[in-house]
Coordinates of N, CA and C in Angstrom, one line a residue:
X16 N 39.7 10.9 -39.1 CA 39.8 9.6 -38.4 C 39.5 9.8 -36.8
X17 N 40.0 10.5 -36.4 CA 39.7 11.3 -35.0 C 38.6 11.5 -34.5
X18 N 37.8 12.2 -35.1 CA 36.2 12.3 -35.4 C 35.7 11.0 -35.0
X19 N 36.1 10.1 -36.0 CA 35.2 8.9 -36.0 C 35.1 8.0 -35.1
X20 N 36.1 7.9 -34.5 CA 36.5 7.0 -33.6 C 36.0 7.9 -31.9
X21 N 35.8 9.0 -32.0 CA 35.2 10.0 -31.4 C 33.6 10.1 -31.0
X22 N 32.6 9.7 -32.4 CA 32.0 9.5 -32.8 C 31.3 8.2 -32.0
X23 N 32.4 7.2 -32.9 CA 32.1 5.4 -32.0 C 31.7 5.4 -30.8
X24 N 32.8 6.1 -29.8 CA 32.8 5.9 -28.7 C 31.4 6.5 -27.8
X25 N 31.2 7.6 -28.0 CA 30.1 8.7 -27.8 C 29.2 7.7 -28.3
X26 N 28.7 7.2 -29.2 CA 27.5 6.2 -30.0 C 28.0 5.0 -28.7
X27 N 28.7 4.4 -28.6 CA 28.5 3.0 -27.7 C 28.4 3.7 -26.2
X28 N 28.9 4.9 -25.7 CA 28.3 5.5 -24.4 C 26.8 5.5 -24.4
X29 N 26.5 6.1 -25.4 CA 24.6 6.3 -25.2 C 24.0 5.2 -25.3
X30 N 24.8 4.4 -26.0 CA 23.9 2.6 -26.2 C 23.9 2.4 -24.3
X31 N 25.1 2.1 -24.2 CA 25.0 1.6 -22.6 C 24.5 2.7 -21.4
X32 N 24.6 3.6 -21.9 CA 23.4 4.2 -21.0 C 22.3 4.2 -21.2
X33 N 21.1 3.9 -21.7 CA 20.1 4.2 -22.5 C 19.4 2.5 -22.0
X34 N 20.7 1.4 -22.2 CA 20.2 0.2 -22.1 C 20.2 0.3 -20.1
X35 N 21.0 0.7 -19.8 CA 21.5 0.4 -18.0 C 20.5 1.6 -17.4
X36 N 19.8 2.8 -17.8 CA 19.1 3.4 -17.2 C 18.0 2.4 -16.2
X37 N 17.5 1.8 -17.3 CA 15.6 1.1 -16.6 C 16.2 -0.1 -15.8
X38 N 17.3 -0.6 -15.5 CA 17.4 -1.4 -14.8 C 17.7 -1.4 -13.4
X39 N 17.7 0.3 -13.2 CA 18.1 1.2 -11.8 C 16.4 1.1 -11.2
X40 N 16.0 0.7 -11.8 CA 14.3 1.3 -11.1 C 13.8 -0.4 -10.6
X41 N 13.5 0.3 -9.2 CA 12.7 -0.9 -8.5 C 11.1 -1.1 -8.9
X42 N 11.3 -2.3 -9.3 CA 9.7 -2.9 -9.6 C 9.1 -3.2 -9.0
X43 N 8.1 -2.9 -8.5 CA 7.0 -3.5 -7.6 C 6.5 -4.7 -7.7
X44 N 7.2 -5.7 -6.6 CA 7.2 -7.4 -6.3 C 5.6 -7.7 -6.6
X45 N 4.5 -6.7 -5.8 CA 3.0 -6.9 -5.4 C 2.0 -6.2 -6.8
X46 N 2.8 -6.3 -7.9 CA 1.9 -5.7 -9.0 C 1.4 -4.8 -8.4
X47 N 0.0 -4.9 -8.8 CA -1.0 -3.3 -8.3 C -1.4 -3.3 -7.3
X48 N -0.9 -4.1 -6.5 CA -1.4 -3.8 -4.7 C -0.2 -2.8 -4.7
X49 N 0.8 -2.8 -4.8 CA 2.0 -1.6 -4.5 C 1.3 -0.4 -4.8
X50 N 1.4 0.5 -4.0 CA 0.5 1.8 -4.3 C -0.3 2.5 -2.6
X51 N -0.6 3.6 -3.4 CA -1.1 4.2 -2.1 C -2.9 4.5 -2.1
X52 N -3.1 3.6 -1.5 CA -4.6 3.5 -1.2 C -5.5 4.5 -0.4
X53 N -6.5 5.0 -0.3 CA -7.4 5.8 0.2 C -8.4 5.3 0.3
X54 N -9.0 5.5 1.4 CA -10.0 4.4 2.2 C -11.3 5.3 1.9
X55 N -11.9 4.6 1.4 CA -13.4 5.5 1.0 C -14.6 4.7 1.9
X56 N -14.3 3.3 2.3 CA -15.6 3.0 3.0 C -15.0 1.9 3.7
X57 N -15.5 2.0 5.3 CA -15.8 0.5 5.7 C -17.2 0.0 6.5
X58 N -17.0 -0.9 6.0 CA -18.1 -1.5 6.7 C -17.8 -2.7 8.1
X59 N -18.6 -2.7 8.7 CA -18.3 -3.6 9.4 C -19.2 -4.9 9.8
X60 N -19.0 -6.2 9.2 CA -20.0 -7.4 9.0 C -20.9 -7.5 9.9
X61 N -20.3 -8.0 11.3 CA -21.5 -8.5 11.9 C -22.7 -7.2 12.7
X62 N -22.4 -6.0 12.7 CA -22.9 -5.0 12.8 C -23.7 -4.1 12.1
X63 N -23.3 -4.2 10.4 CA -23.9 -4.0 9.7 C -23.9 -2.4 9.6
X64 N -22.7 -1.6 10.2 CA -22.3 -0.3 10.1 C -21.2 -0.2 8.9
X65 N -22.0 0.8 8.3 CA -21.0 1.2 7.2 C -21.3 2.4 7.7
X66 N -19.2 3.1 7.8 CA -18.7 4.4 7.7 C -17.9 4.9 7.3
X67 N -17.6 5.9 6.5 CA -16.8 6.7 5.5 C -15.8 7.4 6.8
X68 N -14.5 6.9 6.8 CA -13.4 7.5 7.4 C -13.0 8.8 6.8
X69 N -12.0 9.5 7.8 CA -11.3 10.9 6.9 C -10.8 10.2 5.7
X70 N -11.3 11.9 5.1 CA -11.2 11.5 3.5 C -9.3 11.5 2.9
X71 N -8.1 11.7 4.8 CA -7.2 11.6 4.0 C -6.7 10.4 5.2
X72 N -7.4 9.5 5.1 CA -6.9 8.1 5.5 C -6.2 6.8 4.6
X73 N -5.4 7.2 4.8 CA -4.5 6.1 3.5 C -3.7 4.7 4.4
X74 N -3.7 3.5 3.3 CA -3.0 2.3 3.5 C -1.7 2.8 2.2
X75 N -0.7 2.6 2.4 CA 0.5 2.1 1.9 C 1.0 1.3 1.4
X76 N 0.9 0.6 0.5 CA 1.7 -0.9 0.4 C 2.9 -0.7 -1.0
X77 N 3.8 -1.5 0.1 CA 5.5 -0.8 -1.1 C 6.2 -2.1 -0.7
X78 N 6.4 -2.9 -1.4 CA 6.9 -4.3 -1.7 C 6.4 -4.7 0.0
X79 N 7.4 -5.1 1.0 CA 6.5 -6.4 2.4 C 6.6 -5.4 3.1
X80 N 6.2 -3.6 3.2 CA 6.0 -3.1 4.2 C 4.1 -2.6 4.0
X81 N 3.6 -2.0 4.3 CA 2.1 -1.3 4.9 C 2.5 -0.4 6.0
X82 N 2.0 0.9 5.2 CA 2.4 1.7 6.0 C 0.7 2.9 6.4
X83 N 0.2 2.7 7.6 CA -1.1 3.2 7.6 C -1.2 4.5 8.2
X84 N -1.9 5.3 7.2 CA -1.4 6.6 7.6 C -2.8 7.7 7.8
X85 N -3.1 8.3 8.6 CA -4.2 9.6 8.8 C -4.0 11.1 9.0
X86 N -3.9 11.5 8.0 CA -2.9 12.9 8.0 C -3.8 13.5 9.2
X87 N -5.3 13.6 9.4 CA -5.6 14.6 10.6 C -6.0 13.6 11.7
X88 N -5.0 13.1 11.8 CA -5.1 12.6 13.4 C -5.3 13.9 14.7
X89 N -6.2 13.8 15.3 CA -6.0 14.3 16.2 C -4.9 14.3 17.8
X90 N -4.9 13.3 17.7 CA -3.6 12.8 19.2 C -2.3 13.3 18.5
X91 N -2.0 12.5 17.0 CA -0.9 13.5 16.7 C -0.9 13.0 15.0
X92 N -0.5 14.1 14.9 CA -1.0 14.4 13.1 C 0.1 14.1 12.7
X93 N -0.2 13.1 11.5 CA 1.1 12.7 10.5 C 1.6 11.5 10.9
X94 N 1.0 11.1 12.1 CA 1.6 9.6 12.5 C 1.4 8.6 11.4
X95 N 2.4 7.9 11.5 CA 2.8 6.2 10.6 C 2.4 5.1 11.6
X96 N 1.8 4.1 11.2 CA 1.9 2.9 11.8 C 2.5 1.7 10.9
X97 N 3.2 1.5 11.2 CA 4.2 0.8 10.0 C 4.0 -0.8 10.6
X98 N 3.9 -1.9 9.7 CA 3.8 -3.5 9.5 C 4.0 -3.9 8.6
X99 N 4.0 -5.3 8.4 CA 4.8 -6.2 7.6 C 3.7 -6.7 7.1
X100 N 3.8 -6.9 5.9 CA 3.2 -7.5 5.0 C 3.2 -8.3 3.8
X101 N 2.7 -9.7 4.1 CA 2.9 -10.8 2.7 C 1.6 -11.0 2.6
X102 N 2.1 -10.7 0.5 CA 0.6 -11.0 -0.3 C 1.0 -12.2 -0.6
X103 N -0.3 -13.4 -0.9 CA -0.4 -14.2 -1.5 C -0.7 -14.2 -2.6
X104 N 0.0 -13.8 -3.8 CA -1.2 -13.8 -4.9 C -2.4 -14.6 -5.7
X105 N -1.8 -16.4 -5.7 CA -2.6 -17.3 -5.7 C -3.8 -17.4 -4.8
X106 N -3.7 -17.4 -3.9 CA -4.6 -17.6 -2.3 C -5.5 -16.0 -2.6
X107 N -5.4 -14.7 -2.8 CA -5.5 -13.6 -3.0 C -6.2 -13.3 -1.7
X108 N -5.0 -13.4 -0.8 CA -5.0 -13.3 0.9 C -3.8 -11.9 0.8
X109 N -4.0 -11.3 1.5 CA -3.0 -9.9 2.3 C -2.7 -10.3 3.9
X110 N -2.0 -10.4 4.1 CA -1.3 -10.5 5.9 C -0.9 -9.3 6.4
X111 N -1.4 -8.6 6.9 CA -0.5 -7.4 7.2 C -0.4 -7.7 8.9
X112 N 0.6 -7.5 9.7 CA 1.1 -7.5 11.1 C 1.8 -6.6 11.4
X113 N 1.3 -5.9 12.8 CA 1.6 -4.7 13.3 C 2.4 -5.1 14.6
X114 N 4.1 -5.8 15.0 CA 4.7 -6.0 15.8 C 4.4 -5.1 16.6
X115 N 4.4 -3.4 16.6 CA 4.3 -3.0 17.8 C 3.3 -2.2 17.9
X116 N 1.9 -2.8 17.5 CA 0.7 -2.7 18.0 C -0.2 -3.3 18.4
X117 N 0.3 -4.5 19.6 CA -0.4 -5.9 19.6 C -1.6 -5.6 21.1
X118 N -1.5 -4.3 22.0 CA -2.4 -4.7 23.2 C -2.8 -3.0 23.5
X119 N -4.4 -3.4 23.6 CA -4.8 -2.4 24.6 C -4.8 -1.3 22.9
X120 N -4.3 0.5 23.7 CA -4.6 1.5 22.5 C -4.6 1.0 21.4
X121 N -3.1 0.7 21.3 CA -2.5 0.4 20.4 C -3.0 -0.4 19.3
X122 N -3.9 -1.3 19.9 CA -4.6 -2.1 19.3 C -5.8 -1.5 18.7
X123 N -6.3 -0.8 19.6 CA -7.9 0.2 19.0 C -7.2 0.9 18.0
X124 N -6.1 1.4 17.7 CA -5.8 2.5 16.6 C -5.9 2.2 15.6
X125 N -5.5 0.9 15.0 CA -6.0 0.1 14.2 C -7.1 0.2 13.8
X126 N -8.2 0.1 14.5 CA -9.6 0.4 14.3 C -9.8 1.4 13.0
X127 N -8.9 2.6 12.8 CA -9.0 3.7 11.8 C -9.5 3.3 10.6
X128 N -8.4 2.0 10.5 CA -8.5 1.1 8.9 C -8.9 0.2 9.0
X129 N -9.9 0.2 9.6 CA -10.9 -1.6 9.6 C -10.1 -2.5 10.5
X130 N -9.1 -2.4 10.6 CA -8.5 -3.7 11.4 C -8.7 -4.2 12.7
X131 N -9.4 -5.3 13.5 CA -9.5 -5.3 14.3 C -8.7 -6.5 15.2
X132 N -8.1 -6.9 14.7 CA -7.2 -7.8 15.1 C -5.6 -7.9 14.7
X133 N -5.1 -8.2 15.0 CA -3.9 -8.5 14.8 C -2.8 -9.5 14.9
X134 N -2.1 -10.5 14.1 CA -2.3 -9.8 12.5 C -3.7 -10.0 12.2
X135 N -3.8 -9.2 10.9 CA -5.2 -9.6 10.1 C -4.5 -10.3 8.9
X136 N -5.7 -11.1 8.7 CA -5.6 -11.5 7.4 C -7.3 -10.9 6.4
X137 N -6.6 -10.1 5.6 CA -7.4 -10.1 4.1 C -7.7 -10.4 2.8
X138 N -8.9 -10.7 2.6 CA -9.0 -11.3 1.3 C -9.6 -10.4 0.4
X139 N -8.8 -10.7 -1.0 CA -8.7 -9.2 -1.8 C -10.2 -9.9 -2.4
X140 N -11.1 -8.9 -2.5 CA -12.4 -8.9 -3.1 C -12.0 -8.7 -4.5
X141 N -11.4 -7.6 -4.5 CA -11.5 -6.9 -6.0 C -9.9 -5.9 -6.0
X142 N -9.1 -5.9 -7.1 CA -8.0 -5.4 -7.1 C -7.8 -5.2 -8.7
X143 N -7.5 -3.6 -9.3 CA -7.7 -3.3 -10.2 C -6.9 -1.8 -10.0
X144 N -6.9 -1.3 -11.1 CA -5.8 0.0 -11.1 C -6.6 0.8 -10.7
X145 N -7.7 0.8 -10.1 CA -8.2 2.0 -9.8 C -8.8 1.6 -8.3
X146 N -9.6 0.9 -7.8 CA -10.0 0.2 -7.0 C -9.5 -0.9 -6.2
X147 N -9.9 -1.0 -4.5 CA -9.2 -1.8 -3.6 C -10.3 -2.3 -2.9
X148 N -10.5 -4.0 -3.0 CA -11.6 -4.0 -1.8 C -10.9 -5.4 -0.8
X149 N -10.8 -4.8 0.5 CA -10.2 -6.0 1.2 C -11.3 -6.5 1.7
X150 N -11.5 -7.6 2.4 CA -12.7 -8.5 3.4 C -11.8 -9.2 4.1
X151 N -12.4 -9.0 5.7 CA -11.2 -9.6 6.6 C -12.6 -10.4 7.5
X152 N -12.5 -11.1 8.3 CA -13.4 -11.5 9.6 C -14.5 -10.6 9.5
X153 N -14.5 -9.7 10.2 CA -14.8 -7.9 11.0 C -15.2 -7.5 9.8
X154 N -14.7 -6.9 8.9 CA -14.9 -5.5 8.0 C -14.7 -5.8 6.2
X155 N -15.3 -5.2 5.8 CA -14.9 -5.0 4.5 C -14.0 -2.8 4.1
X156 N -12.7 -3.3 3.7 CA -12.8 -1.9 3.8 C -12.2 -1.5 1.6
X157 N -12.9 -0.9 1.4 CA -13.0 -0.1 0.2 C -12.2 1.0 0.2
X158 N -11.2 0.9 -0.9 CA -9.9 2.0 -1.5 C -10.4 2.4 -2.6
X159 N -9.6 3.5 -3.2 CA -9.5 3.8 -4.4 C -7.6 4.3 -4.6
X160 N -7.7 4.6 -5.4 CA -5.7 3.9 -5.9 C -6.0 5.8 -5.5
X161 N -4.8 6.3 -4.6 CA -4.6 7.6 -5.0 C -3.2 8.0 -5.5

């Protein structure tokens, strides 16, 4: 009788663990834009320059942050530029805004990842589990999901 009731208890622990595990895991609000992007090309419209950035230049996006990152920065390696970010998903507009990169350098560094204004607004071209294409004013810039 001991056993069984032993048994029960151990069988309804695993049930409620088993069910309460996947409810600990944060979901990504932005579907497949959540992910870490790698910039394979921008171009730039009215100039009609297309250039391939370092090949370890990454956008960020993890629910309303963007986090833009260039591991071989030369001024200084491993910097973040961190902004705020709302997707539209209907409208299939991206907003990303860089509070404290609004004048002057600060503003050119941006430049890394196509951005030339601030905020930008982008319109998703194409978004797919493998591929990223934004189009803003200025630039078109091309990811791949890494």
């Amino acid at each position: 009788m001991k056993n069984k009731i032993f048994f029960c208890i151990a069988l309804l622990f695993g049930i409620v663990s088993l069910i309460s595990l996947p409810s600990c895991r944060k979901a990504p609000i932005n579907g497949k834009l959540d992910a870490q992007w790698q910039i394979m090309k921008i171009e730039h419209i009215e100039e009609g320059i297309e250039w391939t950035p370092d090949r370890r230049t990454y956008i960020d996006i993890n629910l309303h942050v963007v986090n833009l990152r260039n591991v071989t920065q030369n001024e200084n390696p491993g910097a973040v530029i961190t902004g705020n970010l709302n997707y539209d998903k209907d409208a299939a507009t991206v907003t990303m805004d860089f509070p404290y990169n609004t004048e002057g350098d600060k503003l050119q560094a941006l430049q890394s990842w196509g951005i030339y204004s601030n905020p930008v607004v982008f319109h998703i071209v194409k978004l797919d589990s493998k591929q990223l294409i934004l189009k803003s004013s200025e630039t078109i810039v091309t990811c791949r999901r890494y």
